[in-house]
């Protein structure tokens, strides 16, 4: 990307603005219970079947598949999966915010249009943003409740770019999963940044401060 051309940043949430293996495990336990009920199995057995299915779909399709895709193949629905997440999970019990994230996001929000695009539901997104003290940091927050079409989804991406009203090369997407968060935007000509740790996320400010270099 050429930093000087960036006018907007679209952030992912989970695994990007915070990292919590404990919360990931809680999410997995919840979806495993749902899978088990769909299959008439225990939660542990449901989780094993769900993982096997997700791994198989990933191998067959050549890109990482989301929990939502796997649950639908099992006969469940994305709204019901997220209803359970919202009812069962309390992210504040698991998430320890990194104190560097809020200043970074707020500084960038002063220079760029700053949006959040997440596969999480509205209830958990609100709770997570409260944990991170980022409730007022984004001009637009788009959750799964807006479309019930999880990333990666071309129609959702097209709508985001249309609403931003910017050329694709001016919209930077930041996320922790290339296949889910970044592959489609990159195919559309958007610059992308893969960040799997908060240390990697913190490099964003330095990268954007180099307008004369392509990175």
PDB file of C-alpha atoms in Angstrom:
ATOM      1  CA  UNK A   1       0.000   0.000   0.000  1.00  0.00           C
ATOM      2  CA  UNK A   2       0.982   3.659  -0.386  1.00  0.00           C
ATOM      3  CA  UNK A   3       0.280   5.227   3.023  1.00  0.00           C
ATOM      4  CA  UNK A   4      -0.260   8.735   1.635  1.00  0.00           C
ATOM      5  CA  UNK A   5      -3.310   7.561  -0.331  1.00  0.00           C
ATOM      6  CA  UNK A   6      -5.145   6.043   2.672  1.00  0.00           C
ATOM      7  CA  UNK A   7      -8.306   7.921   3.656  1.00  0.00           C
ATOM      8  CA  UNK A   8     -10.162   5.281   5.691  1.00  0.00           C
ATOM      9  CA  UNK A   9      -9.339   2.295   7.893  1.00  0.00           C
ATOM     10  CA  UNK A  10     -11.711  -0.637   8.414  1.00  0.00           C
ATOM     11  CA  UNK A  11     -10.716  -2.587  11.499  1.00  0.00           C
ATOM     12  CA  UNK A  12     -11.644  -6.114  12.479  1.00  0.00           C
ATOM     13  CA  UNK A  13     -12.357  -6.599  16.200  1.00  0.00           C
ATOM     14  CA  UNK A  14     -11.689 -10.050  17.641  1.00  0.00           C
ATOM     15  CA  UNK A  15      -8.042 -11.069  17.482  1.00  0.00           C
ATOM     16  CA  UNK A  16      -7.156  -7.662  16.037  1.00  0.00           C
ATOM     17  CA  UNK A  17      -7.897  -5.002  18.669  1.00  0.00           C
ATOM     18  CA  UNK A  18      -7.495  -7.519  21.479  1.00  0.00           C
ATOM     19  CA  UNK A  19      -6.172 -11.067  21.816  1.00  0.00           C
ATOM     20  CA  UNK A  20      -7.673 -13.467  24.355  1.00  0.00           C
ATOM     21  CA  UNK A  21      -7.230 -17.220  24.134  1.00  0.00           C
ATOM     22  CA  UNK A  22      -9.513 -17.578  27.167  1.00  0.00           C
ATOM     23  CA  UNK A  23     -12.372 -15.816  25.381  1.00  0.00           C
ATOM     24  CA  UNK A  24     -11.762 -17.836  22.213  1.00  0.00           C
ATOM     25  CA  UNK A  25     -12.098 -20.971  24.340  1.00  0.00           C
ATOM     26  CA  UNK A  26     -15.363 -19.709  25.848  1.00  0.00           C
ATOM     27  CA  UNK A  27     -16.725 -19.067  22.343  1.00  0.00           C
ATOM     28  CA  UNK A  28     -15.665 -22.557  21.289  1.00  0.00           C
ATOM     29  CA  UNK A  29     -17.390 -24.129  24.286  1.00  0.00           C
ATOM     30  CA  UNK A  30     -20.616 -22.294  23.437  1.00  0.00           C
ATOM     31  CA  UNK A  31     -20.631 -23.291  19.776  1.00  0.00           C
ATOM     32  CA  UNK A  32     -19.676 -26.861  20.722  1.00  0.00           C
ATOM     33  CA  UNK A  33     -22.774 -27.068  22.924  1.00  0.00           C
ATOM     34  CA  UNK A  34     -24.881 -25.861  19.988  1.00  0.00           C
ATOM     35  CA  UNK A  35     -23.275 -28.374  17.618  1.00  0.00           C
ATOM     36  CA  UNK A  36     -23.836 -31.141  20.145  1.00  0.00           C
ATOM     37  CA  UNK A  37     -27.524 -30.292  20.448  1.00  0.00           C
ATOM     38  CA  UNK A  38     -27.921 -30.221  16.671  1.00  0.00           C
ATOM     39  CA  UNK A  39     -26.346 -33.677  16.407  1.00  0.00           C
ATOM     40  CA  UNK A  40     -27.792 -35.207  19.568  1.00  0.00           C
ATOM     41  CA  UNK A  41     -24.319 -35.492  21.088  1.00  0.00           C
ATOM     42  CA  UNK A  42     -22.455 -34.193  24.107  1.00  0.00           C
ATOM     43  CA  UNK A  43     -20.794 -30.782  23.877  1.00  0.00           C
ATOM     44  CA  UNK A  44     -17.355 -32.398  23.633  1.00  0.00           C
ATOM     45  CA  UNK A  45     -18.452 -34.710  20.844  1.00  0.00           C
ATOM     46  CA  UNK A  46     -20.258 -31.866  19.087  1.00  0.00           C
ATOM     47  CA  UNK A  47     -17.103 -29.778  19.216  1.00  0.00           C
ATOM     48  CA  UNK A  48     -15.038 -32.587  17.753  1.00  0.00           C
ATOM     49  CA  UNK A  49     -17.510 -33.062  14.903  1.00  0.00           C
ATOM     50  CA  UNK A  50     -17.632 -29.327  14.284  1.00  0.00           C
ATOM     51  CA  UNK A  51     -13.829 -29.085  14.142  1.00  0.00           C
ATOM     52  CA  UNK A  52     -13.608 -32.058  11.772  1.00  0.00           C
ATOM     53  CA  UNK A  53     -16.240 -30.486   9.514  1.00  0.00           C
ATOM     54  CA  UNK A  54     -14.596 -27.078   9.542  1.00  0.00           C
ATOM     55  CA  UNK A  55     -11.201 -28.588   8.738  1.00  0.00           C
ATOM     56  CA  UNK A  56     -12.717 -30.602   5.880  1.00  0.00           C
ATOM     57  CA  UNK A  57     -14.521 -27.576   4.434  1.00  0.00           C
ATOM     58  CA  UNK A  58     -11.318 -25.550   4.647  1.00  0.00           C
ATOM     59  CA  UNK A  59      -9.394 -28.250   2.791  1.00  0.00           C
ATOM     60  CA  UNK A  60     -12.110 -28.607   0.127  1.00  0.00           C
ATOM     61  CA  UNK A  61     -12.603 -24.887  -0.455  1.00  0.00           C
ATOM     62  CA  UNK A  62      -8.986 -23.809  -0.131  1.00  0.00           C
ATOM     63  CA  UNK A  63      -9.619 -21.009   2.372  1.00  0.00           C
ATOM     64  CA  UNK A  64     -10.257 -20.939   6.118  1.00  0.00           C
ATOM     65  CA  UNK A  65     -13.960 -21.418   6.838  1.00  0.00           C
ATOM     66  CA  UNK A  66     -15.779 -19.631   9.650  1.00  0.00           C
ATOM     67  CA  UNK A  67     -17.712 -21.206  12.501  1.00  0.00           C
ATOM     68  CA  UNK A  68     -20.837 -19.763  10.919  1.00  0.00           C
ATOM     69  CA  UNK A  69     -20.274 -21.727   7.704  1.00  0.00           C
ATOM     70  CA  UNK A  70     -19.682 -24.966   9.604  1.00  0.00           C
ATOM     71  CA  UNK A  71     -22.733 -24.483  11.831  1.00  0.00           C
ATOM     72  CA  UNK A  72     -24.966 -23.906   8.812  1.00  0.00           C
ATOM     73  CA  UNK A  73     -23.676 -27.096   7.190  1.00  0.00           C
ATOM     74  CA  UNK A  74     -24.581 -28.933  10.410  1.00  0.00           C
ATOM     75  CA  UNK A  75     -28.131 -27.617  10.107  1.00  0.00           C
ATOM     76  CA  UNK A  76     -27.908 -24.674  12.490  1.00  0.00           C
ATOM     77  CA  UNK A  77     -28.306 -20.972  11.804  1.00  0.00           C
ATOM     78  CA  UNK A  78     -26.058 -17.964  12.254  1.00  0.00           C
ATOM     79  CA  UNK A  79     -28.692 -15.965  14.206  1.00  0.00           C
ATOM     80  CA  UNK A  80     -29.194 -18.820  16.677  1.00  0.00           C
ATOM     81  CA  UNK A  81     -25.451 -19.288  17.126  1.00  0.00           C
ATOM     82  CA  UNK A  82     -25.092 -15.602  17.939  1.00  0.00           C
ATOM     83  CA  UNK A  83     -28.162 -15.570  20.169  1.00  0.00           C
ATOM     84  CA  UNK A  84     -26.390 -18.189  22.260  1.00  0.00           C
ATOM     85  CA  UNK A  85     -23.120 -16.257  22.244  1.00  0.00           C
ATOM     86  CA  UNK A  86     -24.906 -13.105  23.413  1.00  0.00           C
ATOM     87  CA  UNK A  87     -26.761 -14.994  26.131  1.00  0.00           C
ATOM     88  CA  UNK A  88     -23.919 -17.168  27.410  1.00  0.00           C
ATOM     89  CA  UNK A  89     -20.726 -15.127  27.081  1.00  0.00           C
ATOM     90  CA  UNK A  90     -19.406 -12.267  29.201  1.00  0.00           C
ATOM     91  CA  UNK A  91     -16.247 -10.990  27.483  1.00  0.00           C
ATOM     92  CA  UNK A  92     -15.274  -8.766  30.393  1.00  0.00           C
ATOM     93  CA  UNK A  93     -14.454 -11.926  32.342  1.00  0.00           C
ATOM     94  CA  UNK A  94     -11.759 -12.865  29.834  1.00  0.00           C
ATOM     95  CA  UNK A  95     -10.445  -9.786  28.036  1.00  0.00           C
ATOM     96  CA  UNK A  96      -7.553  -7.763  29.421  1.00  0.00           C
ATOM     97  CA  UNK A  97      -7.161  -4.693  27.193  1.00  0.00           C
ATOM     98  CA  UNK A  98      -3.715  -3.669  26.075  1.00  0.00           C
ATOM     99  CA  UNK A  99      -3.302  -0.018  27.138  1.00  0.00           C
ATOM    100  CA  UNK A 100      -1.594   0.813  23.836  1.00  0.00           C
ATOM    101  CA  UNK A 101      -4.621   0.058  21.661  1.00  0.00           C
ATOM    102  CA  UNK A 102      -6.995   2.872  22.604  1.00  0.00           C
ATOM    103  CA  UNK A 103      -4.470   5.695  22.031  1.00  0.00           C
ATOM    104  CA  UNK A 104      -3.491   4.164  18.684  1.00  0.00           C
ATOM    105  CA  UNK A 105      -7.068   3.804  17.445  1.00  0.00           C
ATOM    106  CA  UNK A 106      -8.021   7.290  18.620  1.00  0.00           C
ATOM    107  CA  UNK A 107      -4.970   8.907  17.023  1.00  0.00           C
ATOM    108  CA  UNK A 108      -5.748   7.212  13.733  1.00  0.00           C
ATOM    109  CA  UNK A 109      -9.392   8.221  14.044  1.00  0.00           C
ATOM    110  CA  UNK A 110      -8.309  11.857  14.043  1.00  0.00           C
ATOM    111  CA  UNK A 111      -6.621  11.424  10.647  1.00  0.00           C
ATOM    112  CA  UNK A 112      -8.740   8.799   8.897  1.00  0.00           C
ATOM    113  CA  UNK A 113     -12.328   7.698   8.614  1.00  0.00           C
ATOM    114  CA  UNK A 114     -12.342   4.810  11.089  1.00  0.00           C
ATOM    115  CA  UNK A 115     -14.873   1.961  10.836  1.00  0.00           C
ATOM    116  CA  UNK A 116     -15.236  -1.380  12.580  1.00  0.00           C
ATOM    117  CA  UNK A 117     -16.435  -4.431  10.631  1.00  0.00           C
ATOM    118  CA  UNK A 118     -16.852  -7.567  12.719  1.00  0.00           C
ATOM    119  CA  UNK A 119     -18.408 -11.007  12.482  1.00  0.00           C
ATOM    120  CA  UNK A 120     -19.374 -10.663  16.134  1.00  0.00           C
ATOM    121  CA  UNK A 121     -22.903  -9.760  17.217  1.00  0.00           C
ATOM    122  CA  UNK A 122     -24.042  -6.370  18.429  1.00  0.00           C
ATOM    123  CA  UNK A 123     -24.405  -7.389  22.084  1.00  0.00           C
ATOM    124  CA  UNK A 124     -20.905  -8.821  22.414  1.00  0.00           C
ATOM    125  CA  UNK A 125     -19.376  -6.108  20.256  1.00  0.00           C
ATOM    126  CA  UNK A 126     -20.769  -3.448  22.595  1.00  0.00           C
ATOM    127  CA  UNK A 127     -19.431  -5.302  25.638  1.00  0.00           C
ATOM    128  CA  UNK A 128     -16.006  -5.828  24.063  1.00  0.00           C
ATOM    129  CA  UNK A 129     -15.726  -2.195  23.001  1.00  0.00           C
ATOM    130  CA  UNK A 130     -16.599  -1.215  26.569  1.00  0.00           C
ATOM    131  CA  UNK A 131     -13.835  -3.503  27.850  1.00  0.00           C
ATOM    132  CA  UNK A 132     -11.391  -1.834  25.481  1.00  0.00           C
ATOM    133  CA  UNK A 133     -12.704   1.682  26.181  1.00  0.00           C
ATOM    134  CA  UNK A 134     -13.338   2.092  22.444  1.00  0.00           C
ATOM    135  CA  UNK A 135     -17.077   2.770  22.503  1.00  0.00           C
ATOM    136  CA  UNK A 136     -16.660   6.232  20.941  1.00  0.00           C
ATOM    137  CA  UNK A 137     -13.679   5.469  18.727  1.00  0.00           C
ATOM    138  CA  UNK A 138     -15.365   4.454  15.452  1.00  0.00           C
ATOM    139  CA  UNK A 139     -17.575   6.480  13.153  1.00  0.00           C
ATOM    140  CA  UNK A 140     -19.393   3.319  12.091  1.00  0.00           C
ATOM    141  CA  UNK A 141     -19.665  -0.128  13.682  1.00  0.00           C
ATOM    142  CA  UNK A 142     -20.978  -2.932  11.466  1.00  0.00           C
ATOM    143  CA  UNK A 143     -21.796  -6.240  13.169  1.00  0.00           C
ATOM    144  CA  UNK A 144     -23.252  -9.538  11.999  1.00  0.00           C
ATOM    145  CA  UNK A 145     -26.702  -8.253  13.029  1.00  0.00           C
ATOM    146  CA  UNK A 146     -26.649  -5.761  10.165  1.00  0.00           C
ATOM    147  CA  UNK A 147     -26.674  -8.393   7.421  1.00  0.00           C
ATOM    148  CA  UNK A 148     -26.411 -11.901   8.941  1.00  0.00           C
ATOM    149  CA  UNK A 149     -23.815 -12.425   6.235  1.00  0.00           C
ATOM    150  CA  UNK A 150     -20.432 -13.110   7.896  1.00  0.00           C
ATOM    151  CA  UNK A 151     -17.140 -12.132   6.353  1.00  0.00           C
ATOM    152  CA  UNK A 152     -15.905 -12.944   3.823  1.00  0.00           C
ATOM    153  CA  UNK A 153     -18.910 -11.749   1.808  1.00  0.00           C
ATOM    154  CA  UNK A 154     -18.621  -9.745  -1.383  1.00  0.00           C
ATOM    155  CA  UNK A 155     -21.993  -8.018  -1.044  1.00  0.00           C
ATOM    156  CA  UNK A 156     -21.061  -6.763   2.426  1.00  0.00           C
ATOM    157  CA  UNK A 157     -17.689  -5.550   1.176  1.00  0.00           C
ATOM    158  CA  UNK A 158     -19.286  -3.817  -1.822  1.00  0.00           C
ATOM    159  CA  UNK A 159     -21.722  -2.035   0.493  1.00  0.00           C
ATOM    160  CA  UNK A 160     -18.906  -0.900   2.811  1.00  0.00           C
ATOM    161  CA  UNK A 161     -16.928   0.546  -0.083  1.00  0.00           C
ATOM    162  CA  UNK A 162     -20.044   2.175  -1.545  1.00  0.00           C
ATOM    163  CA  UNK A 163     -20.945   3.835   1.762  1.00  0.00           C
ATOM    164  CA  UNK A 164     -17.398   5.057   2.310  1.00  0.00           C
ATOM    165  CA  UNK A 165     -17.486   6.602  -1.163  1.00  0.00           C
ATOM    166  CA  UNK A 166     -13.753   6.162  -1.660  1.00  0.00           C
ATOM    167  CA  UNK A 167     -11.655   4.370  -4.277  1.00  0.00           C
ATOM    168  CA  UNK A 168     -10.589   0.937  -3.092  1.00  0.00           C
ATOM    169  CA  UNK A 169      -6.931   1.929  -2.915  1.00  0.00           C
ATOM    170  CA  UNK A 170      -7.849   4.535  -0.266  1.00  0.00           C
ATOM    171  CA  UNK A 171      -9.446   2.037   2.163  1.00  0.00           C
ATOM    172  CA  UNK A 172      -7.111   0.036   4.393  1.00  0.00           C
ATOM    173  CA  UNK A 173      -8.458  -3.171   5.944  1.00  0.00           C
ATOM    174  CA  UNK A 174      -6.808  -4.421   9.143  1.00  0.00           C
ATOM    175  CA  UNK A 175      -7.451  -7.914  10.516  1.00  0.00           C
ATOM    176  CA  UNK A 176      -5.939 -11.025  12.039  1.00  0.00           C
ATOM    177  CA  UNK A 177      -7.278 -13.637   9.579  1.00  0.00           C
ATOM    178  CA  UNK A 178      -6.241 -13.232   5.967  1.00  0.00           C
ATOM    179  CA  UNK A 179      -8.888 -15.514   4.454  1.00  0.00           C
ATOM    180  CA  UNK A 180     -11.720 -14.037   6.527  1.00  0.00           C
ATOM    181  CA  UNK A 181     -10.838 -10.354   6.903  1.00  0.00           C
ATOM    182  CA  UNK A 182      -8.464  -9.451   4.090  1.00  0.00           C
ATOM    183  CA  UNK A 183      -8.581 -11.707   1.029  1.00  0.00           C
ATOM    184  CA  UNK A 184     -11.690 -10.158  -0.571  1.00  0.00           C
ATOM    185  CA  UNK A 185     -10.671  -6.544   0.122  1.00  0.00           C
ATOM    186  CA  UNK A 186      -7.257  -7.226  -1.386  1.00  0.00           C
ATOM    187  CA  UNK A 187      -8.889  -8.747  -4.470  1.00  0.00           C
ATOM    188  CA  UNK A 188     -10.915  -5.542  -4.796  1.00  0.00           C
ATOM    189  CA  UNK A 189      -7.721  -3.469  -4.784  1.00  0.00           C
ATOM    190  CA  UNK A 190      -7.777  -2.391  -1.138  1.00  0.00           C
ATOM    191  CA  UNK A 191      -4.539  -2.307   0.847  1.00  0.00           C
ATOM    192  CA  UNK A 192      -4.585  -4.784   3.728  1.00  0.00           C
ATOM    193  CA  UNK A 193      -2.594  -5.330   6.899  1.00  0.00           C
ATOM    194  CA  UNK A 194      -2.460  -8.694   8.682  1.00  0.00           C
ATOM    195  CA  UNK A 195      -1.884  -8.293  12.429  1.00  0.00           C
ATOM    196  CA  UNK A 196      -1.938 -11.358  14.654  1.00  0.00           C
ATOM    197  CA  UNK A 197      -0.603  -9.700  17.806  1.00  0.00           C
ATOM    198  CA  UNK A 198      -0.982  -6.310  19.452  1.00  0.00           C
ATOM    199  CA  UNK A 199       2.729  -5.695  18.816  1.00  0.00           C
ATOM    200  CA  UNK A 200       2.055  -6.093  15.090  1.00  0.00           C
ATOM    201  CA  UNK A 201      -0.999  -3.837  15.321  1.00  0.00           C
ATOM    202  CA  UNK A 202       1.128  -1.138  16.940  1.00  0.00           C
ATOM    203  CA  UNK A 203       3.269  -0.945  13.795  1.00  0.00           C
ATOM    204  CA  UNK A 204       0.292   0.556  11.963  1.00  0.00           C
ATOM    205  CA  UNK A 205       1.025   4.096  13.114  1.00  0.00           C
ATOM    206  CA  UNK A 206       4.638   3.885  11.927  1.00  0.00           C
ATOM    207  CA  UNK A 207       3.633   2.418   8.576  1.00  0.00           C
ATOM    208  CA  UNK A 208       1.069   5.136   7.951  1.00  0.00           C
ATOM    209  CA  UNK A 209       3.554   7.834   8.868  1.00  0.00           C
ATOM    210  CA  UNK A 210       5.657   6.980   5.804  1.00  0.00           C
ATOM    211  CA  UNK A 211       3.738   8.688   2.951  1.00  0.00           C
ATOM    212  CA  UNK A 212       6.610   8.500   0.500  1.00  0.00           C
ATOM    213  CA  UNK A 213       7.091   4.744   0.619  1.00  0.00           C
ATOM    214  CA  UNK A 214       5.089   1.827  -0.698  1.00  0.00           C
ATOM    215  CA  UNK A 215       4.885  -0.988   1.890  1.00  0.00           C
TER     216      UNK A 215
END
